Short mmCIF file of C-alpha atoms in Angstrom, two decimals:
data_model
loop_
_atom_site.label_atom_id
_atom_site.label_comp_id
_atom_site.label_asym_id
_atom_site.label_seq_id
_atom_site.Cartn_x
_atom_site.Cartn_y
_atom_site.Cartn_z
CA MET A 824 6.28 43.83 -14.21
CA SER A 825 3.31 42.47 -15.79
CA GLY A 826 6.06 40.30 -17.14
CA ILE A 827 6.79 38.84 -14.18
CA LEU A 828 3.37 38.28 -12.70
CA SER A 829 2.36 36.47 -15.95
CA ARG A 830 5.61 34.52 -15.49
CA PHE A 831 4.28 34.10 -11.65
CA THR A 832 0.74 32.97 -12.33
CA SER A 833 1.80 30.63 -15.46
CA LEU A 834 3.92 28.95 -12.89
CA TYR A 835 1.24 28.82 -10.35
CA HIS A 836 -1.41 27.08 -12.61
CA ALA A 837 0.85 24.57 -13.87
CA SER A 838 2.07 23.69 -10.02
CA SER A 839 -1.66 23.99 -8.89
CA GLU A 840 -2.49 21.39 -11.97
CA LYS A 841 0.56 18.88 -11.10
CA ARG A 842 -0.99 18.59 -7.76
CA HIS A 843 -4.49 18.17 -8.82
CA ASN A 844 -3.38 15.37 -11.17
CA ARG A 845 -0.47 13.50 -8.93
CA PRO A 846 -2.96 10.82 -7.69
CA PHE A 847 -4.41 10.19 -11.12
CA LEU A 848 -0.47 9.79 -12.37
CA GLU A 849 0.04 7.21 -9.65
CA ALA A 850 -3.16 5.42 -10.03
CA ALA A 851 -1.82 5.35 -14.22
CA MET A 852 1.43 3.90 -13.14
CA ALA A 853 0.11 1.52 -10.66
CA ALA A 854 -2.41 0.24 -13.00
CA CYS A 855 0.29 -0.05 -16.05
CA ALA A 856 2.65 -1.74 -13.53
CA ILE A 857 0.04 -4.19 -12.61
CA VAL A 858 -0.24 -5.33 -16.07
CA SER A 859 3.68 -5.16 -17.32
CA ALA A 860 4.86 -7.08 -13.94
CA SER A 861 1.86 -9.85 -14.72
CA GLU A 862 4.33 -12.11 -16.37
CA GLY A 863 7.58 -11.67 -14.19
CA GLU A 864 8.98 -9.03 -16.20
CA VAL A 865 8.52 -5.58 -18.38
CA THR A 866 9.30 -5.51 -21.82
CA PHE A 867 10.54 -3.04 -23.68
CA SER A 868 7.89 -2.36 -25.62
CA GLU A 869 5.51 -2.23 -22.57
CA ARG A 870 8.11 0.53 -21.19
CA ILE A 871 7.96 2.56 -24.70
CA ARG A 872 3.96 2.30 -24.06
CA VAL A 873 4.47 3.83 -21.21
CA ASP A 874 6.31 6.72 -22.52
CA GLN A 875 3.78 7.25 -24.90
CA ILE A 876 0.94 7.46 -22.44
CA MET A 877 3.05 9.82 -20.57
CA GLU A 878 3.53 12.11 -23.53
CA THR A 879 -0.48 11.62 -24.52
CA LEU A 880 -2.37 11.68 -22.41
CA GLU A 881 -3.64 15.32 -21.20
CA LYS A 882 -3.27 14.78 -17.58
CA LEU A 883 -0.10 13.34 -17.40
CA LYS A 884 1.43 15.91 -20.01
CA VAL A 885 1.90 18.46 -16.99
CA PHE A 886 4.72 15.71 -15.13
CA ASP A 887 8.27 15.39 -16.77
CA PRO A 888 7.89 11.59 -18.17
CA HIS A 889 10.93 10.71 -15.80
CA GLU A 890 8.10 11.06 -13.15
CA GLY A 891 5.88 8.66 -14.45
CA VAL A 892 8.81 6.29 -15.21
CA ASN A 893 9.76 6.30 -11.73
CA LEU A 894 6.91 5.70 -10.16
CA PHE A 895 6.16 2.76 -12.86
CA ASN A 896 9.60 1.24 -11.99
CA HIS A 897 8.71 1.64 -8.19
CA PHE A 898 5.70 -0.35 -8.60
CA THR A 899 6.89 -3.24 -11.42
CA ASP A 900 9.80 -3.43 -8.76
CA ARG A 901 7.79 -3.95 -5.89
CA ILE A 902 5.04 -6.29 -7.48
CA ILE A 903 7.78 -8.62 -9.02
CA ALA A 904 9.90 -8.60 -5.68
CA SER A 905 6.94 -9.20 -3.31
CA PRO A 906 3.52 -10.02 -5.81
CA LYS A 907 1.11 -9.86 -2.98
CA GLN A 908 2.15 -6.72 -1.33
CA GLY A 909 3.23 -5.13 -4.43
CA HIS A 910 -0.64 -5.77 -5.78
CA GLU A 911 -1.86 -4.54 -2.74
CA GLU A 912 0.26 -1.30 -2.35
CA ALA A 913 -0.70 -0.60 -6.06
CA LEU A 914 -4.33 -1.11 -5.91
CA SER A 915 -4.55 0.68 -2.77
CA VAL A 916 -3.50 3.92 -4.95
CA ILE A 917 -5.58 2.93 -7.92
CA LYS A 918 -8.76 2.49 -6.16
CA VAL A 919 -8.64 5.81 -4.63
CA GLN A 920 -9.04 7.42 -8.40
CA ALA A 921 -11.47 4.71 -9.30
CA ALA A 922 -14.42 5.97 -7.30
CA ASP A 923 -15.08 8.24 -10.35
CA LYS A 924 -16.18 5.35 -13.02
CA GLU A 925 -14.95 7.51 -15.63
CA THR A 926 -11.49 7.39 -14.30
CA ALA A 927 -11.81 3.64 -13.60
CA GLU A 928 -12.51 3.20 -17.29
CA LEU A 929 -9.93 5.24 -18.13
CA LEU A 930 -6.91 3.10 -16.17
CA ILE A 931 -8.36 0.00 -17.28
CA ASN A 932 -8.26 1.27 -21.09
CA LEU A 933 -4.46 2.29 -20.35
CA CYS A 934 -3.93 -1.38 -18.97
CA LEU A 935 -5.03 -2.66 -22.79
CA ALA A 936 -2.82 0.32 -24.06
CA VAL A 937 0.03 -1.46 -22.40
CA SER A 938 -0.89 -5.04 -22.64
CA LYS A 939 -1.32 -4.61 -26.73
CA SER A 940 2.21 -2.98 -26.91
CA ASP A 941 4.02 -5.88 -27.77
CA GLY A 942 0.84 -7.11 -30.54
CA LYS A 943 -1.15 -9.34 -28.18
CA ILE A 944 -2.53 -9.77 -24.86
CA SER A 945 -1.32 -12.70 -23.09
CA LEU A 946 -3.62 -14.84 -21.28
CA VAL A 947 -1.92 -13.56 -18.15
CA GLU A 948 -2.40 -10.12 -18.82
CA HIS A 949 -5.71 -10.58 -19.93
CA ILE A 950 -6.59 -12.04 -16.44
CA GLU A 951 -4.92 -9.55 -14.75
CA ILE A 952 -7.05 -7.04 -16.64
CA VAL A 953 -10.56 -8.65 -16.04
CA SER A 954 -9.39 -9.17 -12.21
CA LEU A 955 -8.64 -5.15 -11.90
CA CYS A 956 -12.33 -4.69 -13.79
CA GLY A 957 -13.71 -6.51 -11.01
CA LEU A 958 -11.87 -4.99 -7.89
CA ILE A 959 -12.45 -1.26 -9.26
CA ASP A 960 -16.23 -1.94 -10.72
CA VAL A 961 -15.77 -1.66 -14.40
CA ASP A 962 -17.82 -3.93 -16.66
CA PRO A 963 -15.07 -5.66 -19.12
CA GLU A 964 -17.44 -6.15 -22.17
CA LYS A 965 -18.29 -2.17 -22.07
CA ILE A 966 -14.37 -1.74 -22.77
CA GLY A 967 -14.12 -4.71 -25.55
CA LEU A 968 -12.81 -7.72 -23.28
CA ASP A 969 -14.03 -10.97 -23.75
CA THR A 970 -14.81 -12.72 -20.64
CA ARG A 971 -16.07 -15.60 -23.10
CA GLN A 972 -13.04 -16.06 -24.89
CA LEU A 973 -10.77 -16.02 -21.39
CA PHE A 974 -13.05 -18.61 -19.94
CA GLU A 975 -12.68 -20.57 -23.01
CA GLN A 976 -8.86 -20.64 -22.80
CA LEU A 977 -8.99 -20.94 -19.37
CA THR A 978 -10.83 -24.91 -19.78
CA GLU A 979 -8.60 -25.85 -22.59
#
């Protein structure tokens, strides 16, 4: 009897943790999608990085990686097909989680991880991340984004 009760309790806790972390999963995949889709296509290295994020981040380990990938694909498809509406949809999901400062910074760090997946941050990705910082009130300098360098690249 205690085995059944233990199993039930374990399933309940897993389900509860998934329910609690679901909004973060959605925001994380939306943030990754904004950066990945910024150049009009998603690279294989960006997809690999999203998988790594799903497997590494404690809050996301409770989910089947396919669940995260499906959300990521949903957001990237929407952004590429209809940039304005796709961005608005992704941002509305991100902003809910970004009310917490620590979570907002974590979301930006996820964007950076995805953008660096191919070895460098492109100018378009850099602009997208700095813009997202402004929208969710994260200081880009605090997380290592050099906005002076971005300005210099834009004025060349």
